[in-house]
Coordinates of C-alpha atoms in Angstrom, one line a residue:
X1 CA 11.2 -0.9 24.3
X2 CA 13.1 1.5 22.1
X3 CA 12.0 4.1 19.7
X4 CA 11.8 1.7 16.6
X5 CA 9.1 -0.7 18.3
X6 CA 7.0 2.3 19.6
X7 CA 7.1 3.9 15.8
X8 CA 6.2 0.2 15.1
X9 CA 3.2 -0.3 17.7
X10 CA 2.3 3.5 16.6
X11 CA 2.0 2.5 12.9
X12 CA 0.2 -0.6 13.4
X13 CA -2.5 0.9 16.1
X14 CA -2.4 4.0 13.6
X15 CA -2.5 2.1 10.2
X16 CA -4.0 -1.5 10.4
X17 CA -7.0 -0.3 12.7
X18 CA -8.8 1.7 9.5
X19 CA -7.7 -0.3 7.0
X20 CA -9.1 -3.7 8.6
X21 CA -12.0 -2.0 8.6
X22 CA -12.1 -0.6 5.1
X23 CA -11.1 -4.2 4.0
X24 CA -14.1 -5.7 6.0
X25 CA -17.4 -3.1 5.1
X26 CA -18.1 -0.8 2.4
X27 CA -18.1 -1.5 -1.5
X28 CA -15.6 -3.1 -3.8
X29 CA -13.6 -0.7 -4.0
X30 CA -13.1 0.6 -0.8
X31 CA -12.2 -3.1 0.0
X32 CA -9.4 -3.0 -2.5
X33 CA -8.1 0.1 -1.6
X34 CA -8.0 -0.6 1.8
X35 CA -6.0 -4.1 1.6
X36 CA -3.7 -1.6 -0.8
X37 CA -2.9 0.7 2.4
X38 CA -2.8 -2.5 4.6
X39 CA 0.4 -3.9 2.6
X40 CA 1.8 -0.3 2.8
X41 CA 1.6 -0.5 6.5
X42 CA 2.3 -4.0 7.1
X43 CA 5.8 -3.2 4.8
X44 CA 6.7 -0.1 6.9
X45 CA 6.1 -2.1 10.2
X46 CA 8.3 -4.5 9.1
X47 CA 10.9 -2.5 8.7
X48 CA 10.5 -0.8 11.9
X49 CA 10.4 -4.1 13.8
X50 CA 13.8 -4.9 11.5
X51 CA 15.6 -2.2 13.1
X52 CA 13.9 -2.4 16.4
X53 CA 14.7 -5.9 17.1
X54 CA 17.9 -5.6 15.4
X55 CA 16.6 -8.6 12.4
X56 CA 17.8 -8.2 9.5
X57 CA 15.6 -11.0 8.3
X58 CA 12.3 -8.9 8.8
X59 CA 14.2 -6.6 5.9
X60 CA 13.6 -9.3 3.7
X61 CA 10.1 -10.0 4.5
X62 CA 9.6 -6.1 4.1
X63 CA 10.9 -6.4 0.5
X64 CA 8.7 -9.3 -0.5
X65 CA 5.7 -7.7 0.4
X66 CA 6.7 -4.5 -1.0
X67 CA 6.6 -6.9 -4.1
X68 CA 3.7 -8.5 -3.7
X69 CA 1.4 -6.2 -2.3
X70 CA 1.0 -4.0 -5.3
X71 CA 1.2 -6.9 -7.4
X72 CA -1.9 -8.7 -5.5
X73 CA -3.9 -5.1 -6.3
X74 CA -3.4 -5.2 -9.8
X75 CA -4.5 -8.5 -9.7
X76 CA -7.9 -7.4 -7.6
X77 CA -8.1 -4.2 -10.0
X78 CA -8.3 -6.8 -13.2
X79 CA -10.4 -9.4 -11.6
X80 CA -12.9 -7.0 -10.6
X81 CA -12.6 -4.4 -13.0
X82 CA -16.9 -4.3 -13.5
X83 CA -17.6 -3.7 -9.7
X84 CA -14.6 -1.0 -9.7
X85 CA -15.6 0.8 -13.2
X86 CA -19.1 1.6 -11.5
X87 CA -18.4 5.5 -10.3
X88 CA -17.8 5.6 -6.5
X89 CA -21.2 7.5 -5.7
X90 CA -22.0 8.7 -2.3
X91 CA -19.4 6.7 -0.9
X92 CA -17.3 9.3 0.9
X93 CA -14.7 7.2 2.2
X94 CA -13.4 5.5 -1.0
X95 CA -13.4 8.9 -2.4
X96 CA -11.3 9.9 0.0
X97 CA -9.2 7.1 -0.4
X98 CA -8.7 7.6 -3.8
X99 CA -7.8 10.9 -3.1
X100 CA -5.2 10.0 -0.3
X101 CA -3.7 6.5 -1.4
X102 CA -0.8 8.3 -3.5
X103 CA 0.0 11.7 -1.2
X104 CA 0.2 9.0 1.9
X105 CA 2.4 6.9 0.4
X106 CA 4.6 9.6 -0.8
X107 CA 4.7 10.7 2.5
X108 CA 4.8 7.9 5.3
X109 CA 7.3 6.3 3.2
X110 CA 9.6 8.7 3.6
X111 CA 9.2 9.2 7.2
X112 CA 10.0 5.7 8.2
X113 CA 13.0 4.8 5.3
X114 CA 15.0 8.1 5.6
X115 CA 15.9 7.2 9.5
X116 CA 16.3 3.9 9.0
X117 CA 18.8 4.7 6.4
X118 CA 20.5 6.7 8.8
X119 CA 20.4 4.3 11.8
X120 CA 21.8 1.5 9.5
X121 CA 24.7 3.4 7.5
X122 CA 25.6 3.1 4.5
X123 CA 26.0 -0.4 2.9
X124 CA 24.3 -3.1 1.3
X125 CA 21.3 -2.7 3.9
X126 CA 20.9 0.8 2.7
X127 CA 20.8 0.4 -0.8
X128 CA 18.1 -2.2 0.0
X129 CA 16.3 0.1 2.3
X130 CA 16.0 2.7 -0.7
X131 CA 14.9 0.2 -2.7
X132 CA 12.4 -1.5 -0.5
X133 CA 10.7 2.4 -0.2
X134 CA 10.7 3.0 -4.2
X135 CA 8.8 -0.1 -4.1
X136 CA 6.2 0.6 -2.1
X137 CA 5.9 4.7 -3.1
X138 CA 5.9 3.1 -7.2
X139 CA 3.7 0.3 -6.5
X140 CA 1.0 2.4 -4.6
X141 CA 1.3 4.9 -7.6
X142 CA 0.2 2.3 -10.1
X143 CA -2.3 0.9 -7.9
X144 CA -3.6 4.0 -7.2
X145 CA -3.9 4.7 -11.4
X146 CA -5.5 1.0 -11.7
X147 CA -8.1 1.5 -9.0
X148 CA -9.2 4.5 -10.2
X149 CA -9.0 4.2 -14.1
X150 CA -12.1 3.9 -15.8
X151 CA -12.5 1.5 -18.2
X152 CA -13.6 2.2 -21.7
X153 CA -17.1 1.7 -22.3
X154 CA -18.0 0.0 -25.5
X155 CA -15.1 -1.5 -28.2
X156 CA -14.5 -0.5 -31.8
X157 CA -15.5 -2.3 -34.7
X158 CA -14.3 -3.5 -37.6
X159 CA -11.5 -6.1 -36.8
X160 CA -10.4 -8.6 -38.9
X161 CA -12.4 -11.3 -39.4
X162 CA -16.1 -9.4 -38.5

């Protein structure tokens, strides 16, 4: 086992542990926010386990859930946009959440792309390294933004046709 798994198996004990169970109990949008941070640390294993087992292919995987991930939020934040508008109340986990979705991102992001850049040189496998990890920091900003905008409350009058 080399230092890439163990970061790996460390991130996945670490990251998937409370966010399966933020995804399974707790209100809306706890749920949300959690399957958020799952794809964040589901990404960043990936890339980990790219480098550890020397696959070039888990790169790719990386990069479509990078994609997707933030994407699949949005879609959760729009579909459920009444359970989510209701204010978080007592719930001191999803506050917190909402608190540290965007400062985790910005940081664990960081932490794993910056040495795997430097492990893999540069190239072509950089470049998509980089851009794998604005994905994920950019997506989780405007997830973040989605999950915890509130939604107007009541619609102005007089359009056309009223």
């Amino acid at each position: 086992m080399n230092g890439w798994l163990l970061a790996a198996a460390l991130l996945l004990a670490v990251g998937f542990a409370p966010t399966v169970w933020g995804a399974a109990s707790g209100p809306v949008r706890r749920r949300v926010m959690a399957q958020n941070l799952a794809t964040l640390a589901g990404c960043l294993v990936m890339l980990l386990l790219a480098q550890g087992f020397a696959r070039p292919s888990y790169v790719d995987l990386a990069l479509v859930l990078a994609v997707l991930g933030p994407a699949g939020t949005l879609v959760y934040a729009r579909l459920l946009a009444d359970e989510l508008a209701e204010p978080p109340g007592r719930d001191r986990i999803a506050r917190a959440l909402d608190r540290a979705m965007t400062p985790l991102a910005a940081l664990s992001v960081p932490l794993v792309v910056l040495p795997l850049c430097v492990a893999t040189g540069p190239g072509r496998a950089m470049v998509k390294l980089l851009a794998i990890g604005a994905l994920l920091v950019g997506g989780n900003i405007v997830s973040t933004r989605a999950l915890s905008a509130r939604p107007a409350t009541g619609e102005k009058g007089g359009a056309a046709g009223d």
